[in-house]
Amino acid sequence: MTLAVSVPGTPPEPGDASAARQDSAPCEGSSAPGETTPGRGDGPAPKPDSAVVRDALGVGIAVGLSGFAFGVTSAGSGLTLLQTCALSLFVFTGASQFALVGAIAAGGNPLAAAAGAFFLGVRNAFYGLRLSQLLALPRFVRPFAAHWVIDETTAVALAQPTRRSVRIGFTLTGLTLYVLWNLTTLLGALGAEALGDTEAWGLDAAGPAVFLALLAPMLRTATERAAAGLAVLLGLGFLPVLPAGVPVLVAALAAPAVLWLKGRAIGDHAGRTTRTQRKEQDR
């Protein structure tokens, strides 16, 4: 997996003007670049480490347990124990893994199944564009961190107010989820026959449910809610007619579409205001 627009509440980037002023004029209680200090008015207050750890562990454990469902589904589709565990170890993106084994279980061509899984995983590259700025990790660490860039680690990281909490949230979520996902994949594959139908247990819905619970509180403005709603409509609308993974990419077009419409509305409003002011001046 690979390590996207600035989000409100994210930490200042290196080279930010406020950080430069702090460097040039150090004072007691000043913050390092990429961090914020409560009460300074230059950003949100830092989040307690304990709260970040709690959020990261909650997401990592809840989603990691859904690896049972993947292990069972993969074994039921005909993949061997080694193949199933290798997917979780080296691919480590649940949606793509489920898409792959689901297509194989339905009798699809393995190459077509792999292509669908690839398209579904492309979104992680866009996550990485933003996370690389927020985490600002040393170059030698980035290839290892890239493997943990998935929906859940991105959601936890983007919800943090400072670079320190971003790093804690990303690292702990990734570590917890990676360990649990691989462990439960192994257990699920071994106990596939005993566990039975994964849908009856509801394990396949755990990952999406946690991700939606994280995303919903972040939709604060009408623009964000409109983009999310349009993305849902696009994804569901194209789901029956496009290959697996492609509807997700189509749904991503909702954000630029909504932003374009918003920009056009603002431009029209500004134009009307200007014309009104000119008419009043002419009088």
PDB file of C-alpha atoms in Angstrom:
ATOM      1  CA  MET A   1       0.000   0.000   0.000  1.00  0.00           C
ATOM      2  CA  THR A   2       1.083   3.544  -0.643  1.00  0.00           C
ATOM      3  CA  LEU A   3       1.606   6.364   1.468  1.00  0.00           C
ATOM      4  CA  ALA A   4      -4.876  14.662  -0.002  1.00  0.00           C
ATOM      5  CA  VAL A   5      -6.453  18.841   0.269  1.00  0.00           C
ATOM      6  CA  SER A   6      -5.898  20.324   3.640  1.00  0.00           C
ATOM      7  CA  VAL A   7      -8.471  19.556   6.283  1.00  0.00           C
ATOM      8  CA  PRO A   8      -9.520  21.963   9.020  1.00  0.00           C
ATOM      9  CA  GLY A   9      -7.837  21.146  12.281  1.00  0.00           C
ATOM     10  CA  THR A  10      -4.729  19.565  10.802  1.00  0.00           C
ATOM     11  CA  PRO A  11      -1.315  20.556  12.119  1.00  0.00           C
ATOM     12  CA  PRO A  12       0.668  23.379  10.504  1.00  0.00           C
ATOM     13  CA  GLU A  13       3.061  22.157   7.862  1.00  0.00           C
ATOM     14  CA  PRO A  14       6.845  22.610   8.049  1.00  0.00           C
ATOM     15  CA  GLY A  15       7.685  26.059   6.733  1.00  0.00           C
ATOM     16  CA  ASP A  16       4.364  27.516   7.897  1.00  0.00           C
ATOM     17  CA  ALA A  17       4.626  31.235   8.595  1.00  0.00           C
ATOM     18  CA  SER A  18       3.527  30.906  12.197  1.00  0.00           C
ATOM     19  CA  ALA A  19       6.149  28.219  12.794  1.00  0.00           C
ATOM     20  CA  ALA A  20       8.810  30.423  11.206  1.00  0.00           C
ATOM     21  CA  ARG A  21       7.928  33.276  13.519  1.00  0.00           C
ATOM     22  CA  GLN A  22       8.265  30.948  16.491  1.00  0.00           C
ATOM     23  CA  ASP A  23      11.690  29.804  15.305  1.00  0.00           C
ATOM     24  CA  SER A  24      12.948  33.345  14.779  1.00  0.00           C
ATOM     25  CA  ALA A  25      11.636  34.598  18.098  1.00  0.00           C
ATOM     26  CA  PRO A  26      11.677  31.743  20.620  1.00  0.00           C
ATOM     27  CA  CYS A  27       9.909  32.279  23.881  1.00  0.00           C
ATOM     28  CA  GLU A  28       8.769  30.240  26.838  1.00  0.00           C
ATOM     29  CA  GLY A  29       6.136  27.682  25.894  1.00  0.00           C
ATOM     30  CA  SER A  30       6.647  28.116  22.150  1.00  0.00           C
ATOM     31  CA  SER A  31       5.853  25.133  19.947  1.00  0.00           C
ATOM     32  CA  ALA A  32       7.973  23.271  17.463  1.00  0.00           C
ATOM     33  CA  PRO A  33       6.894  23.403  13.813  1.00  0.00           C
ATOM     34  CA  GLY A  34       3.941  21.115  13.246  1.00  0.00           C
ATOM     35  CA  GLU A  35       2.713  21.371  16.849  1.00  0.00           C
ATOM     36  CA  THR A  36       0.218  23.647  18.545  1.00  0.00           C
ATOM     37  CA  THR A  37      -0.041  25.037  22.024  1.00  0.00           C
ATOM     38  CA  PRO A  38      -3.317  25.581  23.913  1.00  0.00           C
ATOM     39  CA  GLY A  39      -4.352  29.170  24.384  1.00  0.00           C
ATOM     40  CA  ARG A  40      -2.043  30.631  21.724  1.00  0.00           C
ATOM     41  CA  GLY A  41      -4.822  31.084  19.186  1.00  0.00           C
ATOM     42  CA  ASP A  42      -2.708  29.591  16.378  1.00  0.00           C
ATOM     43  CA  GLY A  43      -4.473  26.237  16.140  1.00  0.00           C
ATOM     44  CA  PRO A  44      -6.519  23.623  18.026  1.00  0.00           C
ATOM     45  CA  ALA A  45      -5.421  22.505  21.476  1.00  0.00           C
ATOM     46  CA  PRO A  46      -3.315  19.316  21.603  1.00  0.00           C
ATOM     47  CA  LYS A  47      -5.230  16.119  22.292  1.00  0.00           C
ATOM     48  CA  PRO A  48      -4.157  14.089  25.338  1.00  0.00           C
ATOM     49  CA  ASP A  49      -2.059  11.083  24.378  1.00  0.00           C
ATOM     50  CA  SER A  50      -4.398   8.841  26.356  1.00  0.00           C
ATOM     51  CA  ALA A  51      -7.350   9.923  24.202  1.00  0.00           C
ATOM     52  CA  VAL A  52      -5.410   9.256  21.000  1.00  0.00           C
ATOM     53  CA  VAL A  53      -4.372   5.826  22.287  1.00  0.00           C
ATOM     54  CA  ARG A  54      -7.972   5.031  23.231  1.00  0.00           C
ATOM     55  CA  ASP A  55      -9.257   5.970  19.758  1.00  0.00           C
ATOM     56  CA  ALA A  56      -6.476   4.063  17.995  1.00  0.00           C
ATOM     57  CA  LEU A  57      -6.940   0.906  20.046  1.00  0.00           C
ATOM     58  CA  GLY A  58     -10.720   1.052  19.645  1.00  0.00           C
ATOM     59  CA  VAL A  59     -10.478   1.185  15.869  1.00  0.00           C
ATOM     60  CA  GLY A  60      -7.604  -1.305  15.631  1.00  0.00           C
ATOM     61  CA  ILE A  61      -9.283  -3.917  17.798  1.00  0.00           C
ATOM     62  CA  ALA A  62     -12.781  -3.534  16.318  1.00  0.00           C
ATOM     63  CA  VAL A  63     -11.631  -3.781  12.709  1.00  0.00           C
ATOM     64  CA  GLY A  64      -8.823  -6.245  13.398  1.00  0.00           C
ATOM     65  CA  LEU A  65     -11.312  -8.797  14.682  1.00  0.00           C
ATOM     66  CA  SER A  66     -13.068  -8.757  11.308  1.00  0.00           C
ATOM     67  CA  GLY A  67     -10.060 -10.636   9.955  1.00  0.00           C
ATOM     68  CA  PHE A  68     -11.959 -13.731  11.092  1.00  0.00           C
ATOM     69  CA  ALA A  69     -14.457 -13.062   8.317  1.00  0.00           C
ATOM     70  CA  PHE A  70     -11.721 -12.750   5.719  1.00  0.00           C
ATOM     71  CA  GLY A  71     -10.011 -15.949   6.839  1.00  0.00           C
ATOM     72  CA  VAL A  72     -13.253 -17.878   6.613  1.00  0.00           C
ATOM     73  CA  THR A  73     -14.266 -16.333   3.281  1.00  0.00           C
ATOM     74  CA  SER A  74     -10.851 -16.917   1.741  1.00  0.00           C
ATOM     75  CA  ALA A  75     -10.708 -20.528   2.856  1.00  0.00           C
ATOM     76  CA  GLY A  76     -14.244 -21.056   1.582  1.00  0.00           C
ATOM     77  CA  SER A  77     -13.301 -19.656  -1.839  1.00  0.00           C
ATOM     78  CA  GLY A  78     -10.677 -22.348  -2.272  1.00  0.00           C
ATOM     79  CA  LEU A  79      -7.491 -20.506  -1.294  1.00  0.00           C
ATOM     80  CA  THR A  80      -4.992 -22.433   0.812  1.00  0.00           C
ATOM     81  CA  LEU A  81      -3.999 -21.426   4.338  1.00  0.00           C
ATOM     82  CA  LEU A  82      -0.679 -20.092   3.045  1.00  0.00           C
ATOM     83  CA  GLN A  83      -2.338 -18.037   0.287  1.00  0.00           C
ATOM     84  CA  THR A  84      -4.883 -16.611   2.717  1.00  0.00           C
ATOM     85  CA  CYS A  85      -2.262 -15.541   5.253  1.00  0.00           C
ATOM     86  CA  ALA A  86       0.003 -14.145   2.521  1.00  0.00           C
ATOM     87  CA  LEU A  87      -2.803 -11.867   1.342  1.00  0.00           C
ATOM     88  CA  SER A  88      -3.216 -10.384   4.814  1.00  0.00           C
ATOM     89  CA  LEU A  89       0.529 -10.054   5.371  1.00  0.00           C
ATOM     90  CA  PHE A  90       1.471  -8.470   2.060  1.00  0.00           C
ATOM     91  CA  VAL A  91      -1.707  -6.834   0.725  1.00  0.00           C
ATOM     92  CA  PHE A  92      -3.229  -5.682   4.024  1.00  0.00           C
ATOM     93  CA  THR A  93      -6.206  -3.780   2.721  1.00  0.00           C
ATOM     94  CA  GLY A  94      -9.407  -5.518   3.701  1.00  0.00           C
ATOM     95  CA  ALA A  95     -11.709  -4.262   0.946  1.00  0.00           C
ATOM     96  CA  SER A  96      -9.309  -5.368  -1.792  1.00  0.00           C
ATOM     97  CA  GLN A  97      -8.783  -8.739  -0.123  1.00  0.00           C
ATOM     98  CA  PHE A  98     -12.519  -9.377   0.176  1.00  0.00           C
ATOM     99  CA  ALA A  99     -13.034  -8.255  -3.443  1.00  0.00           C
ATOM    100  CA  LEU A 100     -10.371 -10.684  -4.632  1.00  0.00           C
ATOM    101  CA  VAL A 101     -11.594 -13.769  -2.787  1.00  0.00           C
ATOM    102  CA  GLY A 102     -15.232 -12.865  -3.456  1.00  0.00           C
ATOM    103  CA  ALA A 103     -14.626 -12.756  -7.208  1.00  0.00           C
ATOM    104  CA  ILE A 104     -12.715 -16.044  -7.081  1.00  0.00           C
ATOM    105  CA  ALA A 105     -15.469 -17.672  -5.012  1.00  0.00           C
ATOM    106  CA  ALA A 106     -18.012 -16.546  -7.628  1.00  0.00           C
ATOM    107  CA  GLY A 107     -15.998 -18.325 -10.306  1.00  0.00           C
ATOM    108  CA  GLY A 108     -14.381 -15.217 -11.767  1.00  0.00           C
ATOM    109  CA  ASN A 109     -11.105 -15.106 -13.641  1.00  0.00           C
ATOM    110  CA  PRO A 110      -8.210 -14.694 -11.151  1.00  0.00           C
ATOM    111  CA  LEU A 111      -6.638 -11.933 -13.277  1.00  0.00           C
ATOM    112  CA  ALA A 112      -9.928 -10.011 -13.417  1.00  0.00           C
ATOM    113  CA  ALA A 113     -10.343 -10.500  -9.664  1.00  0.00           C
ATOM    114  CA  ALA A 114      -6.843  -9.147  -9.058  1.00  0.00           C
ATOM    115  CA  ALA A 115      -7.540  -6.147 -11.302  1.00  0.00           C
ATOM    116  CA  GLY A 116     -10.699  -5.314  -9.350  1.00  0.00           C
ATOM    117  CA  ALA A 117      -8.814  -5.579  -6.068  1.00  0.00           C
ATOM    118  CA  PHE A 118      -6.100  -3.291  -7.461  1.00  0.00           C
ATOM    119  CA  PHE A 119      -8.610  -0.609  -8.501  1.00  0.00           C
ATOM    120  CA  LEU A 120     -10.202  -0.765  -5.067  1.00  0.00           C
ATOM    121  CA  GLY A 121      -6.801  -0.230  -3.435  1.00  0.00           C
ATOM    122  CA  VAL A 122      -5.885   2.803  -5.562  1.00  0.00           C
ATOM    123  CA  ARG A 123      -7.569   5.085  -3.011  1.00  0.00           C
ATOM    124  CA  ASN A 124      -4.736   4.384  -0.580  1.00  0.00           C
ATOM    125  CA  ALA A 125      -2.367   6.289  -2.858  1.00  0.00           C
ATOM    126  CA  PHE A 126      -4.507   9.408  -2.435  1.00  0.00           C
ATOM    127  CA  TYR A 127      -4.532   8.909   1.332  1.00  0.00           C
ATOM    128  CA  GLY A 128      -0.767   8.767   1.203  1.00  0.00           C
ATOM    129  CA  LEU A 129      -0.460  12.168  -0.480  1.00  0.00           C
ATOM    130  CA  ARG A 130      -1.992  13.817   2.573  1.00  0.00           C
ATOM    131  CA  LEU A 131      -0.520  11.579   5.256  1.00  0.00           C
ATOM    132  CA  SER A 132       3.014  12.077   3.975  1.00  0.00           C
ATOM    133  CA  GLN A 133       2.650  15.783   4.785  1.00  0.00           C
ATOM    134  CA  LEU A 134       1.036  15.262   8.172  1.00  0.00           C
ATOM    135  CA  LEU A 135       3.383  12.545   9.407  1.00  0.00           C
ATOM    136  CA  ALA A 136       6.594  14.044   7.938  1.00  0.00           C
ATOM    137  CA  LEU A 137       8.464  10.810   8.620  1.00  0.00           C
ATOM    138  CA  PRO A 138      12.172  10.239   7.851  1.00  0.00           C
ATOM    139  CA  ARG A 139      12.751   8.858   4.367  1.00  0.00           C
ATOM    140  CA  PHE A 140      13.958   5.451   5.544  1.00  0.00           C
ATOM    141  CA  VAL A 141      10.739   4.920   7.553  1.00  0.00           C
ATOM    142  CA  ARG A 142       8.299   5.853   4.776  1.00  0.00           C
ATOM    143  CA  PRO A 143       8.358   2.539   2.856  1.00  0.00           C
ATOM    144  CA  PHE A 144       7.412   0.687   6.054  1.00  0.00           C
ATOM    145  CA  ALA A 145       4.727   3.211   7.018  1.00  0.00           C
ATOM    146  CA  ALA A 146       3.303   3.024   3.490  1.00  0.00           C
ATOM    147  CA  HIS A 147       2.145  -0.544   4.137  1.00  0.00           C
ATOM    148  CA  TRP A 148      -0.169   0.733   6.884  1.00  0.00           C
ATOM    149  CA  VAL A 149      -1.888   3.449   4.841  1.00  0.00           C
ATOM    150  CA  ILE A 150      -5.483   2.213   4.782  1.00  0.00           C
ATOM    151  CA  ASP A 151      -8.956   3.594   5.557  1.00  0.00           C
ATOM    152  CA  GLU A 152      -8.759   3.178   9.322  1.00  0.00           C
ATOM    153  CA  THR A 153      -5.265   4.574   9.919  1.00  0.00           C
ATOM    154  CA  THR A 154      -6.084   7.535   7.669  1.00  0.00           C
ATOM    155  CA  ALA A 155      -9.351   8.260   9.467  1.00  0.00           C
ATOM    156  CA  VAL A 156      -7.699   8.188  12.899  1.00  0.00           C
ATOM    157  CA  ALA A 157      -4.733  10.291  11.744  1.00  0.00           C
ATOM    158  CA  LEU A 158      -6.873  12.986  10.085  1.00  0.00           C
ATOM    159  CA  ALA A 159      -8.983  13.313  13.223  1.00  0.00           C
ATOM    160  CA  GLN A 160      -5.963  14.463  15.279  1.00  0.00           C
ATOM    161  CA  PRO A 161      -5.104  18.155  15.878  1.00  0.00           C
ATOM    162  CA  THR A 162      -1.291  18.025  16.130  1.00  0.00           C
ATOM    163  CA  ARG A 163       1.570  16.208  14.408  1.00  0.00           C
ATOM    164  CA  ARG A 164       2.442  14.320  17.599  1.00  0.00           C
ATOM    165  CA  SER A 165      -1.097  12.949  17.947  1.00  0.00           C
ATOM    166  CA  VAL A 166      -1.226  12.201  14.202  1.00  0.00           C
ATOM    167  CA  ARG A 167       1.892  10.062  14.516  1.00  0.00           C
ATOM    168  CA  ILE A 168       0.647   8.292  17.646  1.00  0.00           C
ATOM    169  CA  GLY A 169      -2.771   7.628  16.138  1.00  0.00           C
ATOM    170  CA  PHE A 170      -1.416   6.375  12.828  1.00  0.00           C
ATOM    171  CA  THR A 171       1.275   4.158  14.352  1.00  0.00           C
ATOM    172  CA  LEU A 172      -0.851   2.582  17.084  1.00  0.00           C
ATOM    173  CA  THR A 173      -3.845   2.018  14.814  1.00  0.00           C
ATOM    174  CA  GLY A 174      -1.624   0.471  12.144  1.00  0.00           C
ATOM    175  CA  LEU A 175       0.258  -1.761  14.571  1.00  0.00           C
ATOM    176  CA  THR A 176      -2.854  -2.977  16.409  1.00  0.00           C
ATOM    177  CA  LEU A 177      -4.782  -3.570  13.227  1.00  0.00           C
ATOM    178  CA  TYR A 178      -1.930  -5.313  11.407  1.00  0.00           C
ATOM    179  CA  VAL A 179      -1.245  -7.735  14.246  1.00  0.00           C
ATOM    180  CA  LEU A 180      -4.897  -8.536  14.937  1.00  0.00           C
ATOM    181  CA  TRP A 181      -5.914  -8.715  11.276  1.00  0.00           C
ATOM    182  CA  ASN A 182      -3.220 -11.276  10.514  1.00  0.00           C
ATOM    183  CA  LEU A 183      -3.854 -13.282  13.678  1.00  0.00           C
ATOM    184  CA  THR A 184      -7.612 -13.448  13.123  1.00  0.00           C
ATOM    185  CA  THR A 185      -7.076 -14.251   9.435  1.00  0.00           C
ATOM    186  CA  LEU A 186      -5.081 -17.301  10.492  1.00  0.00           C
ATOM    187  CA  LEU A 187      -7.649 -18.345  13.092  1.00  0.00           C
ATOM    188  CA  GLY A 188     -10.526 -17.762  10.694  1.00  0.00           C
ATOM    189  CA  ALA A 189      -8.924 -19.862   7.972  1.00  0.00           C
ATOM    190  CA  LEU A 190      -8.168 -22.660  10.445  1.00  0.00           C
ATOM    191  CA  GLY A 191     -11.673 -22.632  11.889  1.00  0.00           C
ATOM    192  CA  ALA A 192     -13.575 -21.977   8.658  1.00  0.00           C
ATOM    193  CA  GLU A 193     -15.607 -25.148   8.788  1.00  0.00           C
ATOM    194  CA  ALA A 194     -16.512 -24.747  12.456  1.00  0.00           C
ATOM    195  CA  LEU A 195     -17.487 -21.062  12.132  1.00  0.00           C
ATOM    196  CA  GLY A 196     -19.828 -21.489   9.188  1.00  0.00           C
ATOM    197  CA  ASP A 197     -21.445 -18.574   7.366  1.00  0.00           C
ATOM    198  CA  THR A 198     -19.621 -15.296   8.108  1.00  0.00           C
ATOM    199  CA  GLU A 199     -22.638 -13.201   7.109  1.00  0.00           C
ATOM    200  CA  ALA A 200     -24.672 -14.861   9.842  1.00  0.00           C
ATOM    201  CA  TRP A 201     -22.158 -13.550  12.387  1.00  0.00           C
ATOM    202  CA  GLY A 202     -22.086 -10.077  10.871  1.00  0.00           C
ATOM    203  CA  LEU A 203     -18.278  -9.988  10.900  1.00  0.00           C
ATOM    204  CA  ASP A 204     -18.129  -8.749   7.303  1.00  0.00           C
ATOM    205  CA  ALA A 205     -19.838  -5.498   8.339  1.00  0.00           C
ATOM    206  CA  ALA A 206     -17.502  -4.603  11.215  1.00  0.00           C
ATOM    207  CA  GLY A 207     -14.895  -2.764   9.116  1.00  0.00           C
ATOM    208  CA  PRO A 208     -17.285  -0.546   7.117  1.00  0.00           C
ATOM    209  CA  ALA A 209     -19.341   0.190  10.246  1.00  0.00           C
ATOM    210  CA  VAL A 210     -16.323   1.441  12.198  1.00  0.00           C
ATOM    211  CA  PHE A 211     -15.118   3.530   9.256  1.00  0.00           C
ATOM    212  CA  LEU A 212     -18.537   5.196   8.868  1.00  0.00           C
ATOM    213  CA  ALA A 213     -18.643   5.884  12.618  1.00  0.00           C
ATOM    214  CA  LEU A 214     -15.299   7.689  12.294  1.00  0.00           C
ATOM    215  CA  LEU A 215     -16.281   9.579   9.161  1.00  0.00           C
ATOM    216  CA  ALA A 216     -19.720  10.845  10.223  1.00  0.00           C
ATOM    217  CA  PRO A 217     -18.542  13.313  12.928  1.00  0.00           C
ATOM    218  CA  MET A 218     -16.068  14.841  10.436  1.00  0.00           C
ATOM    219  CA  LEU A 219     -18.866  15.927   8.068  1.00  0.00           C
ATOM    220  CA  ARG A 220     -19.416  19.308   9.711  1.00  0.00           C
ATOM    221  CA  THR A 221     -20.312  21.588   6.791  1.00  0.00           C
ATOM    222  CA  ALA A 222     -23.044  21.444   4.167  1.00  0.00           C
ATOM    223  CA  THR A 223     -20.383  21.063   1.464  1.00  0.00           C
ATOM    224  CA  GLU A 224     -18.837  18.032   3.158  1.00  0.00           C
ATOM    225  CA  ARG A 225     -22.240  16.428   3.700  1.00  0.00           C
ATOM    226  CA  ALA A 226     -23.223  17.087   0.078  1.00  0.00           C
ATOM    227  CA  ALA A 227     -19.979  15.494  -1.177  1.00  0.00           C
ATOM    228  CA  ALA A 228     -20.510  12.446   1.047  1.00  0.00           C
ATOM    229  CA  GLY A 229     -24.131  12.066  -0.046  1.00  0.00           C
ATOM    230  CA  LEU A 230     -23.252  12.344  -3.739  1.00  0.00           C
ATOM    231  CA  ALA A 231     -20.415   9.835  -3.281  1.00  0.00           C
ATOM    232  CA  VAL A 232     -22.863   7.330  -1.770  1.00  0.00           C
ATOM    233  CA  LEU A 233     -25.293   7.808  -4.666  1.00  0.00           C
ATOM    234  CA  LEU A 234     -22.543   7.400  -7.268  1.00  0.00           C
ATOM    235  CA  GLY A 235     -21.072   4.333  -5.573  1.00  0.00           C
ATOM    236  CA  LEU A 236     -24.416   2.562  -5.177  1.00  0.00           C
ATOM    237  CA  GLY A 237     -25.636   3.621  -8.612  1.00  0.00           C
ATOM    238  CA  PHE A 238     -22.640   2.225 -10.478  1.00  0.00           C
ATOM    239  CA  LEU A 239     -22.188  -0.855  -8.287  1.00  0.00           C
ATOM    240  CA  PRO A 240     -24.384  -3.151 -10.440  1.00  0.00           C
ATOM    241  CA  VAL A 241     -22.830  -2.107 -13.773  1.00  0.00           C
ATOM    242  CA  LEU A 242     -19.099  -1.628 -13.151  1.00  0.00           C
ATOM    243  CA  PRO A 243     -16.360  -4.092 -12.120  1.00  0.00           C
ATOM    244  CA  ALA A 244     -15.463  -4.405  -8.439  1.00  0.00           C
ATOM    245  CA  GLY A 245     -13.408  -1.459  -7.256  1.00  0.00           C
ATOM    246  CA  VAL A 246     -14.383   0.938 -10.048  1.00  0.00           C
ATOM    247  CA  PRO A 247     -17.551   2.330  -8.333  1.00  0.00           C
ATOM    248  CA  VAL A 248     -15.332   3.530  -5.464  1.00  0.00           C
ATOM    249  CA  LEU A 249     -13.191   5.511  -7.908  1.00  0.00           C
ATOM    250  CA  VAL A 250     -16.309   6.969  -9.546  1.00  0.00           C
ATOM    251  CA  ALA A 251     -17.618   7.970  -6.115  1.00  0.00           C
ATOM    252  CA  ALA A 252     -14.405   9.925  -5.522  1.00  0.00           C
ATOM    253  CA  LEU A 253     -15.507  12.315  -8.281  1.00  0.00           C
ATOM    254  CA  ALA A 254     -18.167  13.630  -5.892  1.00  0.00           C
ATOM    255  CA  ALA A 255     -15.687  15.896  -4.084  1.00  0.00           C
ATOM    256  CA  PRO A 256     -14.432  17.886  -7.124  1.00  0.00           C
ATOM    257  CA  ALA A 257     -17.992  18.038  -8.504  1.00  0.00           C
ATOM    258  CA  VAL A 258     -19.399  19.552  -5.314  1.00  0.00           C
ATOM    259  CA  LEU A 259     -16.469  21.955  -4.983  1.00  0.00           C
ATOM    260  CA  TRP A 260     -16.940  23.097  -8.595  1.00  0.00           C
ATOM    261  CA  LEU A 261     -20.645  23.722  -8.027  1.00  0.00           C
ATOM    262  CA  LYS A 262     -19.874  25.609  -4.821  1.00  0.00           C
ATOM    263  CA  GLY A 263     -17.264  27.766  -6.570  1.00  0.00           C
ATOM    264  CA  ARG A 264     -19.686  28.545  -9.365  1.00  0.00           C
ATOM    265  CA  ALA A 265     -22.410  29.504  -6.875  1.00  0.00           C
ATOM    266  CA  ILE A 266     -19.991  31.804  -5.029  1.00  0.00           C
ATOM    267  CA  GLY A 267     -18.913  33.383  -8.316  1.00  0.00           C
ATOM    268  CA  ASP A 268     -22.522  33.985  -9.382  1.00  0.00           C
ATOM    269  CA  HIS A 269     -23.333  35.516  -6.011  1.00  0.00           C
ATOM    270  CA  ALA A 270     -20.307  37.793  -6.181  1.00  0.00           C
ATOM    271  CA  GLY A 271     -21.282  38.855  -9.695  1.00  0.00           C
ATOM    272  CA  ARG A 272     -24.815  39.742  -8.616  1.00  0.00           C
ATOM    273  CA  THR A 273     -23.482  41.679  -5.635  1.00  0.00           C
ATOM    274  CA  THR A 274     -21.105  43.646  -7.875  1.00  0.00           C
ATOM    275  CA  ARG A 275     -23.873  44.498 -10.349  1.00  0.00           C
ATOM    276  CA  THR A 276     -26.148  45.606  -7.523  1.00  0.00           C
ATOM    277  CA  GLN A 277     -23.448  47.876  -6.086  1.00  0.00           C
ATOM    278  CA  ARG A 278     -22.803  49.438  -9.504  1.00  0.00           C
ATOM    279  CA  LYS A 279     -26.502  50.148  -9.980  1.00  0.00           C
ATOM    280  CA  GLU A 280     -26.650  51.839  -6.570  1.00  0.00           C
ATOM    281  CA  GLN A 281     -23.580  53.928  -7.443  1.00  0.00           C
ATOM    282  CA  ASP A 282     -25.128  54.966 -10.769  1.00  0.00           C
ATOM    283  CA  ARG A 283     -28.153  56.299  -8.920  1.00  0.00           C
TER     284      ARG A 283
END
